[in-house]
């Protein structure tokens, strides 16, 4: 069982940056791939980024983008660094965990957090 708690979302002006964190409980964090998915109002959930268990492999919806996913297994935490934020980045950002990298790469996960709201004003 993995429990996930996201934090770091807030109101930010366009062009700004944020770092989201997802803290995981449980001793099996380091064996799980992690991912970030977002959901804007009135839209379906959208895959953002994924990272494998070691951090050695990452995958992005936009490979040449503004987001960087990373993890610190010693702290049981995965991060999403976001720069040059745009109003269209406004969404609830969820982190997900799964034993399979392919699952989080597809925007799926066995475990989900409750989400953190990111609002980008123009």
PDB file of C-alpha atoms in Angstrom:
ATOM      1  CA  UNK A   1       0.000   0.000   0.000  1.00  0.00           C
ATOM      2  CA  UNK A   2       1.296   3.448  -0.940  1.00  0.00           C
ATOM      3  CA  UNK A   3      -0.311   6.662   0.218  1.00  0.00           C
ATOM      4  CA  UNK A   4       0.449   9.839  -1.690  1.00  0.00           C
ATOM      5  CA  UNK A   5       0.105  13.459  -0.608  1.00  0.00           C
ATOM      6  CA  UNK A   6       0.727  16.268  -3.076  1.00  0.00           C
ATOM      7  CA  UNK A   7       1.709  19.799  -2.122  1.00  0.00           C
ATOM      8  CA  UNK A   8       3.094  22.964  -3.629  1.00  0.00           C
ATOM      9  CA  UNK A   9       0.178  24.074  -5.749  1.00  0.00           C
ATOM     10  CA  UNK A  10      -0.844  27.710  -5.537  1.00  0.00           C
ATOM     11  CA  UNK A  11      -1.793  30.779  -7.525  1.00  0.00           C
ATOM     12  CA  UNK A  12       1.073  32.026  -9.681  1.00  0.00           C
ATOM     13  CA  UNK A  13       1.379  34.589 -12.441  1.00  0.00           C
ATOM     14  CA  UNK A  14       2.021  33.570 -16.012  1.00  0.00           C
ATOM     15  CA  UNK A  15       5.727  33.140 -16.611  1.00  0.00           C
ATOM     16  CA  UNK A  16       6.328  32.028 -13.058  1.00  0.00           C
ATOM     17  CA  UNK A  17       7.533  28.697 -11.763  1.00  0.00           C
ATOM     18  CA  UNK A  18       6.448  26.140  -9.194  1.00  0.00           C
ATOM     19  CA  UNK A  19       7.750  22.939  -7.706  1.00  0.00           C
ATOM     20  CA  UNK A  20       5.166  20.371  -6.779  1.00  0.00           C
ATOM     21  CA  UNK A  21       5.968  17.617  -4.316  1.00  0.00           C
ATOM     22  CA  UNK A  22       4.381  14.261  -3.762  1.00  0.00           C
ATOM     23  CA  UNK A  23       5.262  12.570  -0.503  1.00  0.00           C
ATOM     24  CA  UNK A  24       4.706   8.853  -0.268  1.00  0.00           C
ATOM     25  CA  UNK A  25       4.274   6.655   2.728  1.00  0.00           C
ATOM     26  CA  UNK A  26       5.296   3.063   2.798  1.00  0.00           C
ATOM     27  CA  UNK A  27       8.559   1.252   2.481  1.00  0.00           C
ATOM     28  CA  UNK A  28       7.956   0.253  -1.121  1.00  0.00           C
ATOM     29  CA  UNK A  29       8.154   3.741  -2.609  1.00  0.00           C
ATOM     30  CA  UNK A  30      11.514   3.126  -4.215  1.00  0.00           C
ATOM     31  CA  UNK A  31      10.145   0.130  -6.102  1.00  0.00           C
ATOM     32  CA  UNK A  32       7.338   2.120  -7.706  1.00  0.00           C
ATOM     33  CA  UNK A  33       7.332   4.206 -10.836  1.00  0.00           C
ATOM     34  CA  UNK A  34       5.762   7.603 -10.290  1.00  0.00           C
ATOM     35  CA  UNK A  35       3.861   9.964 -12.497  1.00  0.00           C
ATOM     36  CA  UNK A  36       2.089  13.291 -12.644  1.00  0.00           C
ATOM     37  CA  UNK A  37      -1.288  13.766 -14.286  1.00  0.00           C
ATOM     38  CA  UNK A  38      -3.357  16.920 -14.402  1.00  0.00           C
ATOM     39  CA  UNK A  39      -7.010  17.722 -14.866  1.00  0.00           C
ATOM     40  CA  UNK A  40      -8.249  21.106 -15.933  1.00  0.00           C
ATOM     41  CA  UNK A  41     -11.854  22.194 -15.320  1.00  0.00           C
ATOM     42  CA  UNK A  42     -14.194  20.500 -17.750  1.00  0.00           C
ATOM     43  CA  UNK A  43     -11.426  18.398 -19.286  1.00  0.00           C
ATOM     44  CA  UNK A  44     -10.221  14.845 -18.984  1.00  0.00           C
ATOM     45  CA  UNK A  45      -7.147  13.916 -17.032  1.00  0.00           C
ATOM     46  CA  UNK A  46      -3.972  14.514 -19.000  1.00  0.00           C
ATOM     47  CA  UNK A  47      -0.631  12.769 -18.568  1.00  0.00           C
ATOM     48  CA  UNK A  48       2.232  15.113 -17.727  1.00  0.00           C
ATOM     49  CA  UNK A  49       5.354  13.171 -16.757  1.00  0.00           C
ATOM     50  CA  UNK A  50       6.600   9.857 -15.400  1.00  0.00           C
ATOM     51  CA  UNK A  51       9.749   8.541 -13.782  1.00  0.00           C
ATOM     52  CA  UNK A  52      10.876   4.991 -13.177  1.00  0.00           C
ATOM     53  CA  UNK A  53      11.762   3.515  -9.806  1.00  0.00           C
ATOM     54  CA  UNK A  54      15.398   4.593  -9.841  1.00  0.00           C
ATOM     55  CA  UNK A  55      14.963   7.951 -11.514  1.00  0.00           C
ATOM     56  CA  UNK A  56      17.082   6.785 -14.406  1.00  0.00           C
ATOM     57  CA  UNK A  57      14.276   6.994 -16.938  1.00  0.00           C
ATOM     58  CA  UNK A  58      11.790   9.780 -17.444  1.00  0.00           C
ATOM     59  CA  UNK A  59       8.990  10.315 -19.911  1.00  0.00           C
ATOM     60  CA  UNK A  60       7.076  13.467 -20.756  1.00  0.00           C
ATOM     61  CA  UNK A  61       3.928  14.384 -22.592  1.00  0.00           C
ATOM     62  CA  UNK A  62       6.001  17.168 -24.080  1.00  0.00           C
ATOM     63  CA  UNK A  63       9.622  15.997 -24.424  1.00  0.00           C
ATOM     64  CA  UNK A  64      10.857  19.501 -25.115  1.00  0.00           C
ATOM     65  CA  UNK A  65       8.849  21.119 -22.455  1.00  0.00           C
ATOM     66  CA  UNK A  66       8.808  23.220 -19.381  1.00  0.00           C
ATOM     67  CA  UNK A  67       8.362  20.475 -16.807  1.00  0.00           C
ATOM     68  CA  UNK A  68      10.940  18.278 -15.098  1.00  0.00           C
ATOM     69  CA  UNK A  69      10.127  15.252 -12.989  1.00  0.00           C
ATOM     70  CA  UNK A  70      12.561  13.941 -10.392  1.00  0.00           C
ATOM     71  CA  UNK A  71      12.530  11.817  -7.282  1.00  0.00           C
ATOM     72  CA  UNK A  72      14.397  11.408  -4.035  1.00  0.00           C
ATOM     73  CA  UNK A  73      13.957   7.858  -2.820  1.00  0.00           C
ATOM     74  CA  UNK A  74      15.650   8.674   0.480  1.00  0.00           C
ATOM     75  CA  UNK A  75      12.855  11.173   1.142  1.00  0.00           C
ATOM     76  CA  UNK A  76      10.066   9.116  -0.461  1.00  0.00           C
ATOM     77  CA  UNK A  77       9.226  12.127  -2.587  1.00  0.00           C
ATOM     78  CA  UNK A  78       8.701  12.851  -6.252  1.00  0.00           C
ATOM     79  CA  UNK A  79       8.831  16.370  -7.649  1.00  0.00           C
ATOM     80  CA  UNK A  80       7.522  18.239 -10.645  1.00  0.00           C
ATOM     81  CA  UNK A  81       9.399  21.400 -11.502  1.00  0.00           C
ATOM     82  CA  UNK A  82       7.400  23.711 -13.732  1.00  0.00           C
ATOM     83  CA  UNK A  83       8.745  26.846 -15.370  1.00  0.00           C
ATOM     84  CA  UNK A  84       7.346  29.486 -17.707  1.00  0.00           C
ATOM     85  CA  UNK A  85       3.853  28.651 -16.542  1.00  0.00           C
ATOM     86  CA  UNK A  86       0.909  29.524 -18.741  1.00  0.00           C
ATOM     87  CA  UNK A  87      -2.774  29.993 -17.921  1.00  0.00           C
ATOM     88  CA  UNK A  88      -3.497  26.734 -19.746  1.00  0.00           C
ATOM     89  CA  UNK A  89      -1.398  24.921 -17.128  1.00  0.00           C
ATOM     90  CA  UNK A  90      -4.146  25.670 -14.625  1.00  0.00           C
ATOM     91  CA  UNK A  91      -5.357  22.331 -13.303  1.00  0.00           C
ATOM     92  CA  UNK A  92      -5.412  19.994 -10.371  1.00  0.00           C
ATOM     93  CA  UNK A  93      -2.163  18.043 -10.449  1.00  0.00           C
ATOM     94  CA  UNK A  94      -2.210  14.463  -9.212  1.00  0.00           C
ATOM     95  CA  UNK A  95       0.640  12.104  -8.575  1.00  0.00           C
ATOM     96  CA  UNK A  96       0.325   8.405  -9.170  1.00  0.00           C
ATOM     97  CA  UNK A  97       2.354   5.358  -8.248  1.00  0.00           C
ATOM     98  CA  UNK A  98       2.512   1.994  -9.897  1.00  0.00           C
ATOM     99  CA  UNK A  99       4.771  -1.004  -9.945  1.00  0.00           C
ATOM    100  CA  UNK A 100       5.023  -0.696 -13.727  1.00  0.00           C
ATOM    101  CA  UNK A 101       6.652   2.217 -15.536  1.00  0.00           C
ATOM    102  CA  UNK A 102       4.484   1.605 -18.589  1.00  0.00           C
ATOM    103  CA  UNK A 103       1.382   2.177 -16.509  1.00  0.00           C
ATOM    104  CA  UNK A 104       2.388   5.612 -15.240  1.00  0.00           C
ATOM    105  CA  UNK A 105       3.669   6.490 -18.703  1.00  0.00           C
ATOM    106  CA  UNK A 106       0.116   5.887 -19.877  1.00  0.00           C
ATOM    107  CA  UNK A 107      -1.284   8.099 -17.153  1.00  0.00           C
ATOM    108  CA  UNK A 108      -2.457   5.232 -14.989  1.00  0.00           C
ATOM    109  CA  UNK A 109      -1.541   4.180 -11.483  1.00  0.00           C
ATOM    110  CA  UNK A 110      -2.429   1.777  -8.731  1.00  0.00           C
ATOM    111  CA  UNK A 111      -2.255   4.570  -6.176  1.00  0.00           C
ATOM    112  CA  UNK A 112      -3.294   8.203  -6.403  1.00  0.00           C
ATOM    113  CA  UNK A 113      -3.012  11.309  -4.309  1.00  0.00           C
ATOM    114  CA  UNK A 114      -5.795  13.794  -3.720  1.00  0.00           C
ATOM    115  CA  UNK A 115      -4.272  16.434  -5.964  1.00  0.00           C
ATOM    116  CA  UNK A 116      -2.943  19.956  -5.580  1.00  0.00           C
ATOM    117  CA  UNK A 117      -4.425  22.976  -7.335  1.00  0.00           C
ATOM    118  CA  UNK A 118      -2.237  25.037  -9.624  1.00  0.00           C
ATOM    119  CA  UNK A 119      -3.733  28.265 -10.900  1.00  0.00           C
ATOM    120  CA  UNK A 120      -1.865  30.424 -13.373  1.00  0.00           C
ATOM    121  CA  UNK A 121      -3.169  33.939 -13.837  1.00  0.00           C
ATOM    122  CA  UNK A 122      -2.625  35.918 -17.009  1.00  0.00           C
TER     123      UNK A 122
END
